């Protein structure tokens, strides 16, 4: 129970008297006056409705109109708010014979509203006085209360007789003083209040079950139904208290003393008209009509915020109506007073100073909320309230008010106040709410986590970090850093794993917790790119502590990687593979695991990078070189040689050769020499090891490809002081057969060997001298032949110069037919028909028959001229040839060492010089043809 004497009083309404419109002269208007005798009234649909004998309508323009509804009097009026329907009860004749009339205000009948229905208001067969009336806004229910305690309910369309049914809903011994319909969803209740009790009927259920809510009632017009701000509660005003009711129970009550005359509900306000305390009370039911001299008090209460919004004294109030956003108070003298509510800003400004000065912040807050003050204004009230509580030492209460300022007040304003260690729990509460509203930055997260760690509140810390993904209100990376620094490794790891901060997860697992197995398992669940990068970063650490598991993961990563936690089947997710060469540094100081990894890669992935094969070769050679067991050493030898022969070292020949030489791997070196066609190196290798037979074998195998091998072999054996006659003889035999060296050079080479006597080279020299003798004889015969041919040609030239040439040919050299004039003859002895010559000849000055041979000779001459300046080619052939003299002779024969002038075309005028040139050309051509 709340006593209204403790409630604050405000003046939230302005009071004025309604006046008539100003006249044309602009003189002051006099107060508006209603016709005398007004007994009932209501409002709605833009008009104030009054009743005496007639029904009066007063619109906002104050143009009063009326029509006669009854012959004697109007006793009750009910104007629906959502429909232009007016329900009235009155009398047309003397006696107790009330009639109910339903008026449609939008339709007219002879200028008056259309009366759609008339029926008597009698409960059963006993005429009685009507005490109250209410109508449901859906037009399907109407309830009439009577003085004998009866309630008549009309169900159906109240505007028509056919579609409605009337029945007695309630019977009792006490007069019915108030009725009200309550609609909640599809459920309809009817409150019935008498002078002695209050009941609730459920009209949406068959048989209309009812419940008695209380055993005391109220007088006429002392009940009303609140709006949704008070949950549509039924308000009953007794002389001592005001009670609120739900359909199934009684709610709160308020101790408003005084005899209540009128009760209404308006926009969240409870309006009560009561007698002034100086006036003696009347009876509860019949004595509510005050005399003209009575003073009455109108109070407007705000039940939510518990203050009096307005209070004033009036003379004999008839009723209080609400229309056009204002309250209208009708007094018995016919005047109308309007109460206009002030705007929200004006009300707050008027009361704020008083409330703040008296520290009534709760009331100020409630008032601001009920009047829908904006968030900025509310935040300022919360801040001042928080400052007030903080100054009083109520830090818990202060932090609750500061929390309500989040989003408007700068957080640093609050944080600075609570940085003291004794107030850390208050600061924690504020920072928690700051994060929940997603308004915290990284600094706020750091501060909150530090608060948790200082308080050692593990439960709160876990609750903070173990929120669902959609409710994360903090910077995760900052939280991980703070937790790691504070030593809460498990919490930091949880956050890192949940929010996929892989780098932080692995850092904490490897550097702080030292859980290498779990870190490796976590990497195996990551997507390919992240798994690859993290293995490059942490692979050495993992290899040092968990070598076998790390090696297995690297094998998978470099062949066909799929995250271990993936739900996709093997066929739905395509595997990826990393570059295995990039992970070789991970195996530092782990040669056994490195060998297993490299061998696995070469087996399952033949196109592995070259570095894999290079490293594997080096590893196998190292193992072979350091192995002491002969059987194992032989196995390692075969493995290394097999790897060399795999064909993977063609592009890195030099590197493989260096590796084999470093580890003194003889078979590998020889194999690589052979593959690289380094035949001299093969022979030198055998020479260094004094393997004479191998030297001869190398010469026999590769001597055809590189002839100088035999010369080097001869020089090698010649330098040996041992008895190498057998090997020298073999070499000389091959040199003789292939004519690889001049005999003089052979003699000079063997002259350095003291064991090589003349008998060693006797056969060689004899055979060589015999061959040269035979060659000399052949050359002399050829010289003699060339001299005779030259002499013959010179005689022929002299004959051509001194004697005429007789052409005796009788047949054409082309068609072999008998010659006929005109014909063409050449000095070479060929003759042609002119038409045959013209058809087959390409040049007028050349014989068609001799032209092919002549051209060959001319081409040779031109080639000799072109090659005369090819010094590099000459030097190369001279250097590489076994017989340099023959090369010089060949170039001398080509004319490289003399200058030759060649004239190929004869001009039209032939002189002795030109004729001699022509003869020289013929001589050259003839010489070539003879050879």
mmCIF file of C-alpha atoms in Angstrom, residues 412-754:
data_model
loop_
_atom_site.group_PDB
_atom_site.id
_atom_site.type_symbol
_atom_site.label_atom_id
_atom_site.label_comp_id
_atom_site.label_asym_id
_atom_site.label_seq_id
_atom_site.Cartn_x
_atom_site.Cartn_y
_atom_site.Cartn_z
ATOM 1 C CA UNK A 412 37.106 6.504 -19.132
ATOM 2 C CA UNK A 413 34.980 8.808 -16.922
ATOM 3 C CA UNK A 414 33.821 5.768 -14.946
ATOM 4 C CA UNK A 415 37.017 3.732 -15.149
ATOM 5 C CA UNK A 416 39.115 6.458 -13.520
ATOM 6 C CA UNK A 417 36.792 6.481 -10.505
ATOM 7 C CA UNK A 418 37.154 2.747 -9.839
ATOM 8 C CA UNK A 419 40.838 2.052 -10.532
ATOM 9 C CA UNK A 420 41.479 1.705 -6.808
ATOM 10 C CA UNK A 421 42.211 -1.939 -5.855
ATOM 11 C CA UNK A 422 39.396 -1.911 -3.271
ATOM 12 C CA UNK A 423 36.834 -1.131 -5.964
ATOM 13 C CA UNK A 424 38.080 -3.585 -8.561
ATOM 14 C CA UNK A 425 34.913 -5.705 -8.359
ATOM 15 C CA UNK A 426 32.831 -2.639 -9.282
ATOM 16 C CA UNK A 427 35.121 -1.902 -12.198
ATOM 17 C CA UNK A 428 34.817 -5.539 -13.295
ATOM 18 C CA UNK A 429 31.034 -5.305 -13.359
ATOM 19 C CA UNK A 430 31.166 -2.157 -15.480
ATOM 20 C CA UNK A 431 33.679 -3.615 -17.935
ATOM 21 C CA UNK A 432 31.636 -6.805 -18.246
ATOM 22 C CA UNK A 433 28.585 -4.839 -19.297
ATOM 23 C CA UNK A 434 30.708 -2.736 -21.653
ATOM 24 C CA UNK A 435 31.771 -5.915 -23.420
ATOM 25 C CA UNK A 436 28.266 -7.366 -23.507
ATOM 26 C CA UNK A 437 27.107 -4.307 -25.401
ATOM 27 C CA UNK A 438 30.032 -4.647 -27.871
ATOM 28 C CA UNK A 439 31.363 -1.199 -26.978
ATOM 29 C CA UNK A 440 34.691 -2.263 -25.523
ATOM 30 C CA UNK A 441 38.031 -1.727 -27.199
ATOM 31 C CA UNK A 442 41.278 -3.644 -26.781
ATOM 32 C CA UNK A 443 42.283 -1.574 -23.720
ATOM 33 C CA UNK A 444 38.992 -2.344 -22.004
ATOM 34 C CA UNK A 445 39.485 -6.062 -22.681
ATOM 35 C CA UNK A 446 42.975 -5.927 -21.258
ATOM 36 C CA UNK A 447 41.733 -4.128 -18.144
ATOM 37 C CA UNK A 448 38.856 -6.556 -17.598
ATOM 38 C CA UNK A 449 41.047 -9.633 -17.895
ATOM 39 C CA UNK A 450 43.557 -8.081 -15.521
ATOM 40 C CA UNK A 451 40.718 -7.517 -13.073
ATOM 41 C CA UNK A 452 39.755 -11.195 -13.311
ATOM 42 C CA UNK A 453 43.322 -12.292 -12.745
ATOM 43 C CA UNK A 454 43.825 -9.902 -9.825
ATOM 44 C CA UNK A 455 40.610 -11.175 -8.225
ATOM 45 C CA UNK A 456 41.620 -14.769 -9.122
ATOM 46 C CA UNK A 457 38.032 -15.260 -10.218
ATOM 47 C CA UNK A 458 38.472 -18.253 -12.513
ATOM 48 C CA UNK A 459 34.744 -18.915 -12.796
ATOM 49 C CA UNK A 460 34.020 -15.412 -14.071
ATOM 50 C CA UNK A 461 37.016 -15.590 -16.349
ATOM 51 C CA UNK A 462 35.791 -18.849 -17.889
ATOM 52 C CA UNK A 463 32.285 -17.468 -18.238
ATOM 53 C CA UNK A 464 33.679 -14.427 -20.014
ATOM 54 C CA UNK A 465 35.804 -16.287 -22.541
ATOM 55 C CA UNK A 466 33.533 -19.286 -23.091
ATOM 56 C CA UNK A 467 30.722 -17.374 -24.727
ATOM 57 C CA UNK A 468 29.253 -18.602 -27.994
ATOM 58 C CA UNK A 469 30.594 -17.336 -31.274
ATOM 59 C CA UNK A 470 27.654 -14.991 -31.821
ATOM 60 C CA UNK A 471 28.132 -13.394 -28.382
ATOM 61 C CA UNK A 472 31.810 -12.474 -28.495
ATOM 62 C CA UNK A 473 32.091 -8.851 -27.423
ATOM 63 C CA UNK A 474 35.837 -8.422 -27.036
ATOM 64 C CA UNK A 475 39.050 -8.387 -29.000
ATOM 65 C CA UNK A 476 40.135 -12.017 -28.955
ATOM 66 C CA UNK A 477 43.797 -11.447 -29.728
ATOM 67 C CA UNK A 478 44.143 -8.951 -26.893
ATOM 68 C CA UNK A 479 42.485 -11.404 -24.520
ATOM 69 C CA UNK A 480 44.912 -14.145 -25.540
ATOM 70 C CA UNK A 481 47.922 -11.893 -24.929
ATOM 71 C CA UNK A 482 46.710 -10.849 -21.468
ATOM 72 C CA UNK A 483 45.861 -14.394 -20.405
ATOM 73 C CA UNK A 484 49.214 -15.671 -21.607
ATOM 74 C CA UNK A 485 51.055 -12.926 -19.756
ATOM 75 C CA UNK A 486 49.100 -13.686 -16.578
ATOM 76 C CA UNK A 487 49.901 -17.404 -16.794
ATOM 77 C CA UNK A 488 46.370 -18.573 -17.659
ATOM 78 C CA UNK A 489 47.657 -20.769 -20.448
ATOM 79 C CA UNK A 490 44.685 -23.129 -20.629
ATOM 80 C CA UNK A 491 42.281 -20.231 -21.019
ATOM 81 C CA UNK A 492 44.473 -18.611 -23.650
ATOM 82 C CA UNK A 493 44.722 -21.885 -25.571
ATOM 83 C CA UNK A 494 40.946 -22.303 -25.414
ATOM 84 C CA UNK A 495 40.378 -18.856 -26.892
ATOM 85 C CA UNK A 496 43.003 -19.333 -29.577
ATOM 86 C CA UNK A 497 41.560 -22.674 -30.658
ATOM 87 C CA UNK A 498 37.940 -21.562 -30.576
ATOM 88 C CA UNK A 499 38.525 -18.409 -32.586
ATOM 89 C CA UNK A 500 41.103 -19.985 -34.908
ATOM 90 C CA UNK A 501 44.084 -17.894 -33.864
ATOM 91 C CA UNK A 502 46.416 -20.677 -34.930
ATOM 92 C CA UNK A 503 49.655 -18.798 -34.424
ATOM 93 C CA UNK A 504 48.853 -17.948 -30.824
ATOM 94 C CA UNK A 505 47.663 -21.478 -30.091
ATOM 95 C CA UNK A 506 50.917 -22.983 -31.309
ATOM 96 C CA UNK A 507 53.061 -20.366 -29.561
ATOM 97 C CA UNK A 508 51.462 -21.128 -26.211
ATOM 98 C CA UNK A 509 51.507 -24.904 -26.676
ATOM 99 C CA UNK A 510 55.139 -25.000 -27.756
ATOM 100 C CA UNK A 511 56.737 -22.171 -25.807
ATOM 101 C CA UNK A 512 54.715 -22.174 -22.582
ATOM 102 C CA UNK A 513 52.948 -25.487 -22.051
ATOM 103 C CA UNK A 514 55.537 -27.564 -23.958
ATOM 104 C CA UNK A 515 52.796 -29.850 -25.248
ATOM 105 C CA UNK A 516 54.459 -30.776 -28.518
ATOM 106 C CA UNK A 517 52.211 -33.749 -29.285
ATOM 107 C CA UNK A 518 49.035 -31.656 -29.023
ATOM 108 C CA UNK A 519 50.545 -28.867 -31.113
ATOM 109 C CA UNK A 520 51.452 -31.350 -33.846
ATOM 110 C CA UNK A 521 47.951 -32.818 -33.756
ATOM 111 C CA UNK A 522 46.490 -29.320 -34.037
ATOM 112 C CA UNK A 523 48.601 -28.516 -37.101
ATOM 113 C CA UNK A 524 47.272 -31.678 -38.725
ATOM 114 C CA UNK A 525 43.738 -30.290 -38.465
ATOM 115 C CA UNK A 526 44.527 -26.951 -40.097
ATOM 116 C CA UNK A 527 43.820 -26.042 -43.730
ATOM 117 C CA UNK A 528 46.671 -26.775 -46.114
ATOM 118 C CA UNK A 529 48.142 -23.271 -46.399
ATOM 119 C CA UNK A 530 48.195 -22.739 -42.636
ATOM 120 C CA UNK A 531 49.519 -26.218 -41.917
ATOM 121 C CA UNK A 532 52.342 -25.656 -44.405
ATOM 122 C CA UNK A 533 53.377 -22.273 -42.979
ATOM 123 C CA UNK A 534 53.274 -23.481 -39.372
ATOM 124 C CA UNK A 535 55.345 -26.563 -40.131
ATOM 125 C CA UNK A 536 57.981 -24.330 -41.698
ATOM 126 C CA UNK A 537 57.941 -22.146 -38.603
ATOM 127 C CA UNK A 538 57.806 -24.765 -35.844
ATOM 128 C CA UNK A 539 59.051 -27.863 -37.662
ATOM 129 C CA UNK A 540 62.541 -27.836 -36.087
ATOM 130 C CA UNK A 541 61.139 -27.673 -32.543
ATOM 131 C CA UNK A 542 58.674 -30.458 -33.225
ATOM 132 C CA UNK A 543 61.334 -32.584 -34.955
ATOM 133 C CA UNK A 544 63.572 -32.256 -31.935
ATOM 134 C CA UNK A 545 60.913 -33.463 -29.471
ATOM 135 C CA UNK A 546 58.564 -35.700 -31.500
ATOM 136 C CA UNK A 547 60.622 -36.736 -34.534
ATOM 137 C CA UNK A 548 58.631 -39.755 -35.688
ATOM 138 C CA UNK A 549 55.219 -38.076 -35.562
ATOM 139 C CA UNK A 550 56.578 -34.932 -37.191
ATOM 140 C CA UNK A 551 58.110 -36.968 -40.010
ATOM 141 C CA UNK A 552 54.822 -38.743 -40.650
ATOM 142 C CA UNK A 553 52.934 -35.449 -40.815
ATOM 143 C CA UNK A 554 55.489 -34.038 -43.253
ATOM 144 C CA UNK A 555 55.103 -37.105 -45.460
ATOM 145 C CA UNK A 556 51.356 -36.498 -45.621
ATOM 146 C CA UNK A 557 51.774 -32.753 -46.085
ATOM 147 C CA UNK A 558 54.065 -33.228 -49.090
ATOM 148 C CA UNK A 559 52.040 -35.964 -50.817
ATOM 149 C CA UNK A 560 48.273 -35.862 -50.320
ATOM 150 C CA UNK A 561 47.271 -33.589 -47.447
ATOM 151 C CA UNK A 562 43.739 -33.432 -46.085
ATOM 152 C CA UNK A 563 42.930 -31.880 -42.670
ATOM 153 C CA UNK A 564 42.476 -34.643 -40.104
ATOM 154 C CA UNK A 565 39.318 -33.091 -38.688
ATOM 155 C CA UNK A 566 37.604 -32.667 -42.051
ATOM 156 C CA UNK A 567 34.149 -34.224 -42.357
ATOM 157 C CA UNK A 568 34.308 -34.540 -46.111
ATOM 158 C CA UNK A 569 34.843 -37.941 -47.617
ATOM 159 C CA UNK A 570 38.064 -38.832 -49.415
ATOM 160 C CA UNK A 571 36.520 -38.197 -52.796
ATOM 161 C CA UNK A 572 34.943 -34.848 -52.053
ATOM 162 C CA UNK A 573 38.044 -32.940 -50.915
ATOM 163 C CA UNK A 574 40.974 -32.762 -53.295
ATOM 164 C CA UNK A 575 44.315 -33.347 -51.590
ATOM 165 C CA UNK A 576 47.111 -30.789 -51.795
ATOM 166 C CA UNK A 577 50.855 -31.230 -51.510
ATOM 167 C CA UNK A 578 53.678 -28.984 -50.373
ATOM 168 C CA UNK A 579 57.162 -28.644 -51.840
ATOM 169 C CA UNK A 580 59.142 -31.312 -50.011
ATOM 170 C CA UNK A 581 62.469 -29.579 -50.710
ATOM 171 C CA UNK A 582 61.441 -26.648 -48.513
ATOM 172 C CA UNK A 583 61.170 -28.885 -45.435
ATOM 173 C CA UNK A 584 64.656 -30.406 -45.641
ATOM 174 C CA UNK A 585 66.081 -27.810 -43.148
ATOM 175 C CA UNK A 586 63.544 -29.051 -40.586
ATOM 176 C CA UNK A 587 65.528 -32.311 -40.280
ATOM 177 C CA UNK A 588 68.730 -30.698 -39.009
ATOM 178 C CA UNK A 589 70.478 -33.180 -36.660
ATOM 179 C CA UNK A 590 67.857 -35.825 -37.559
ATOM 180 C CA UNK A 591 69.519 -37.719 -40.401
ATOM 181 C CA UNK A 592 67.618 -40.948 -39.784
ATOM 182 C CA UNK A 593 64.230 -39.257 -40.090
ATOM 183 C CA UNK A 594 65.500 -37.207 -43.030
ATOM 184 C CA UNK A 595 66.487 -40.337 -44.907
ATOM 185 C CA UNK A 596 63.108 -41.946 -44.246
ATOM 186 C CA UNK A 597 61.345 -38.790 -45.428
ATOM 187 C CA UNK A 598 63.402 -38.435 -48.612
ATOM 188 C CA UNK A 599 63.112 -42.113 -49.532
ATOM 189 C CA UNK A 600 59.365 -41.933 -49.019
ATOM 190 C CA UNK A 601 59.124 -38.889 -51.276
ATOM 191 C CA UNK A 602 61.149 -40.508 -54.074
ATOM 192 C CA UNK A 603 59.016 -43.647 -53.891
ATOM 193 C CA UNK A 604 55.558 -42.081 -53.923
ATOM 194 C CA UNK A 605 56.404 -38.985 -55.928
ATOM 195 C CA UNK A 606 58.848 -39.599 -58.724
ATOM 196 C CA UNK A 607 58.753 -35.959 -59.818
ATOM 197 C CA UNK A 608 59.990 -34.684 -56.461
ATOM 198 C CA UNK A 609 62.159 -31.535 -56.597
ATOM 199 C CA UNK A 610 65.817 -31.992 -57.503
ATOM 200 C CA UNK A 611 66.903 -30.931 -54.042
ATOM 201 C CA UNK A 612 65.259 -34.056 -52.604
ATOM 202 C CA UNK A 613 67.406 -36.331 -54.760
ATOM 203 C CA UNK A 614 70.545 -34.281 -54.129
ATOM 204 C CA UNK A 615 70.082 -34.445 -50.376
ATOM 205 C CA UNK A 616 69.243 -38.148 -50.461
ATOM 206 C CA UNK A 617 72.402 -38.850 -52.481
ATOM 207 C CA UNK A 618 74.529 -36.886 -50.054
ATOM 208 C CA UNK A 619 72.916 -38.669 -47.123
ATOM 209 C CA UNK A 620 73.508 -42.129 -48.612
ATOM 210 C CA UNK A 621 77.122 -41.290 -49.454
ATOM 211 C CA UNK A 622 77.712 -40.084 -45.896
ATOM 212 C CA UNK A 623 76.255 -43.265 -44.459
ATOM 213 C CA UNK A 624 78.329 -45.379 -46.864
ATOM 214 C CA UNK A 625 81.525 -43.537 -46.019
ATOM 215 C CA UNK A 626 81.079 -43.913 -42.261
ATOM 216 C CA UNK A 627 79.777 -47.470 -42.207
ATOM 217 C CA UNK A 628 82.187 -50.134 -40.844
ATOM 218 C CA UNK A 629 80.163 -53.293 -41.418
ATOM 219 C CA UNK A 630 81.092 -54.687 -44.845
ATOM 220 C CA UNK A 631 77.665 -56.144 -45.628
ATOM 221 C CA UNK A 632 75.821 -52.963 -44.727
ATOM 222 C CA UNK A 633 78.460 -50.925 -46.532
ATOM 223 C CA UNK A 634 77.891 -52.988 -49.697
ATOM 224 C CA UNK A 635 74.142 -52.435 -49.413
ATOM 225 C CA UNK A 636 74.603 -48.698 -48.981
ATOM 226 C CA UNK A 637 77.005 -48.719 -51.932
ATOM 227 C CA UNK A 638 74.400 -50.307 -54.178
ATOM 228 C CA UNK A 639 71.702 -47.874 -52.971
ATOM 229 C CA UNK A 640 73.846 -44.849 -53.757
ATOM 230 C CA UNK A 641 74.831 -46.184 -57.181
ATOM 231 C CA UNK A 642 71.228 -47.071 -57.989
ATOM 232 C CA UNK A 643 70.206 -43.526 -57.115
ATOM 233 C CA UNK A 644 72.915 -42.129 -59.383
ATOM 234 C CA UNK A 645 71.708 -44.317 -62.236
ATOM 235 C CA UNK A 646 68.103 -43.182 -61.821
ATOM 236 C CA UNK A 647 68.689 -40.388 -64.312
ATOM 237 C CA UNK A 648 67.780 -37.605 -61.862
ATOM 238 C CA UNK A 649 71.224 -35.917 -61.913
ATOM 239 C CA UNK A 650 71.576 -34.911 -65.533
ATOM 240 C CA UNK A 651 70.865 -31.260 -64.803
ATOM 241 C CA UNK A 652 73.064 -31.195 -61.679
ATOM 242 C CA UNK A 653 75.944 -33.294 -63.009
ATOM 243 C CA UNK A 654 78.658 -31.167 -61.414
ATOM 244 C CA UNK A 655 77.007 -31.244 -57.987
ATOM 245 C CA UNK A 656 76.639 -35.038 -58.033
ATOM 246 C CA UNK A 657 80.255 -35.399 -59.180
ATOM 247 C CA UNK A 658 81.499 -33.185 -56.349
ATOM 248 C CA UNK A 659 79.522 -35.233 -53.807
ATOM 249 C CA UNK A 660 80.990 -38.492 -55.086
ATOM 250 C CA UNK A 661 84.509 -37.061 -55.089
ATOM 251 C CA UNK A 662 84.100 -35.672 -51.563
ATOM 252 C CA UNK A 663 83.156 -39.100 -50.256
ATOM 253 C CA UNK A 664 85.664 -40.955 -52.489
ATOM 254 C CA UNK A 665 82.831 -42.913 -54.124
ATOM 255 C CA UNK A 666 84.906 -44.453 -56.998
ATOM 256 C CA UNK A 667 82.110 -46.210 -58.866
ATOM 257 C CA UNK A 668 79.944 -43.143 -58.756
ATOM 258 C CA UNK A 669 82.738 -40.911 -60.038
ATOM 259 C CA UNK A 670 83.485 -43.247 -62.962
ATOM 260 C CA UNK A 671 79.805 -43.556 -63.804
ATOM 261 C CA UNK A 672 79.378 -39.790 -63.859
ATOM 262 C CA UNK A 673 82.566 -39.376 -65.989
ATOM 263 C CA UNK A 674 81.100 -41.831 -68.460
ATOM 264 C CA UNK A 675 77.716 -40.104 -68.517
ATOM 265 C CA UNK A 676 79.399 -36.755 -69.008
ATOM 266 C CA UNK A 677 81.701 -38.170 -71.742
ATOM 267 C CA UNK A 678 84.716 -37.116 -69.717
ATOM 268 C CA UNK A 679 86.854 -39.955 -71.163
ATOM 269 C CA UNK A 680 90.171 -38.314 -70.383
ATOM 270 C CA UNK A 681 89.152 -37.993 -66.720
ATOM 271 C CA UNK A 682 88.269 -41.693 -66.668
ATOM 272 C CA UNK A 683 91.681 -42.559 -68.041
ATOM 273 C CA UNK A 684 93.464 -40.182 -65.692
ATOM 274 C CA UNK A 685 91.594 -41.785 -62.766
ATOM 275 C CA UNK A 686 92.972 -45.193 -63.763
ATOM 276 C CA UNK A 687 96.387 -43.678 -64.369
ATOM 277 C CA UNK A 688 96.433 -42.267 -60.849
ATOM 278 C CA UNK A 689 95.593 -45.697 -59.511
ATOM 279 C CA UNK A 690 98.192 -47.308 -61.906
ATOM 280 C CA UNK A 691 95.592 -49.597 -63.400
ATOM 281 C CA UNK A 692 97.338 -50.268 -66.724
ATOM 282 C CA UNK A 693 94.773 -52.677 -68.068
ATOM 283 C CA UNK A 694 91.984 -50.229 -67.269
ATOM 284 C CA UNK A 695 93.881 -47.534 -69.178
ATOM 285 C CA UNK A 696 94.022 -49.756 -72.258
ATOM 286 C CA UNK A 697 90.330 -50.668 -71.831
ATOM 287 C CA UNK A 698 89.360 -47.014 -71.692
ATOM 288 C CA UNK A 699 91.289 -46.311 -74.874
ATOM 289 C CA UNK A 700 89.647 -49.234 -76.630
ATOM 290 C CA UNK A 701 86.155 -48.196 -75.429
ATOM 291 C CA UNK A 702 86.344 -44.506 -76.090
ATOM 292 C CA UNK A 703 89.289 -44.079 -78.437
ATOM 293 C CA UNK A 704 87.058 -43.837 -81.477
ATOM 294 C CA UNK A 705 85.201 -40.916 -79.867
ATOM 295 C CA UNK A 706 88.345 -39.168 -78.598
ATOM 296 C CA UNK A 707 91.526 -40.213 -80.513
ATOM 297 C CA UNK A 708 93.902 -38.299 -78.260
ATOM 298 C CA UNK A 709 93.350 -40.947 -75.569
ATOM 299 C CA UNK A 710 95.858 -43.211 -77.304
ATOM 300 C CA UNK A 711 98.445 -40.421 -77.457
ATOM 301 C CA UNK A 712 97.947 -39.742 -73.747
ATOM 302 C CA UNK A 713 98.187 -43.441 -72.981
ATOM 303 C CA UNK A 714 101.467 -43.654 -74.931
ATOM 304 C CA UNK A 715 102.829 -40.650 -73.044
ATOM 305 C CA UNK A 716 101.714 -42.190 -69.735
ATOM 306 C CA UNK A 717 103.444 -45.501 -70.387
ATOM 307 C CA UNK A 718 106.495 -43.707 -71.774
ATOM 308 C CA UNK A 719 106.967 -41.896 -68.448
ATOM 309 C CA UNK A 720 106.811 -45.103 -66.457
ATOM 310 C CA UNK A 721 110.178 -46.581 -65.477
ATOM 311 C CA UNK A 722 108.571 -49.955 -65.042
ATOM 312 C CA UNK A 723 108.571 -52.587 -67.756
ATOM 313 C CA UNK A 724 105.479 -51.564 -69.777
ATOM 314 C CA UNK A 725 106.569 -53.022 -73.109
ATOM 315 C CA UNK A 726 103.391 -55.055 -73.415
ATOM 316 C CA UNK A 727 101.151 -52.000 -72.988
ATOM 317 C CA UNK A 728 103.341 -49.775 -75.183
ATOM 318 C CA UNK A 729 103.158 -52.350 -77.964
ATOM 319 C CA UNK A 730 99.376 -52.445 -77.735
ATOM 320 C CA UNK A 731 99.183 -48.674 -77.910
ATOM 321 C CA UNK A 732 101.598 -48.459 -80.850
ATOM 322 C CA UNK A 733 99.638 -51.047 -82.740
ATOM 323 C CA UNK A 734 96.465 -49.016 -82.451
ATOM 324 C CA UNK A 735 98.270 -45.767 -83.324
ATOM 325 C CA UNK A 736 99.707 -47.435 -86.395
ATOM 326 C CA UNK A 737 96.363 -48.799 -87.526
ATOM 327 C CA UNK A 738 94.600 -45.505 -87.066
ATOM 328 C CA UNK A 739 97.584 -43.376 -88.148
ATOM 329 C CA UNK A 740 97.091 -41.232 -85.051
ATOM 330 C CA UNK A 741 100.632 -39.859 -84.631
ATOM 331 C CA UNK A 742 103.626 -39.074 -86.874
ATOM 332 C CA UNK A 743 106.457 -41.565 -86.321
ATOM 333 C CA UNK A 744 108.867 -38.841 -85.293
ATOM 334 C CA UNK A 745 106.518 -37.803 -82.499
ATOM 335 C CA UNK A 746 106.220 -41.413 -81.369
ATOM 336 C CA UNK A 747 110.007 -41.747 -81.199
ATOM 337 C CA UNK A 748 110.320 -38.479 -79.269
ATOM 338 C CA UNK A 749 107.635 -39.619 -76.786
ATOM 339 C CA UNK A 750 109.282 -42.981 -76.100
ATOM 340 C CA UNK A 751 112.746 -41.459 -75.848
ATOM 341 C CA UNK A 752 112.009 -40.479 -72.229
ATOM 342 C CA UNK A 753 111.505 -44.101 -71.118
ATOM 343 C CA UNK A 754 114.749 -45.873 -70.221
#
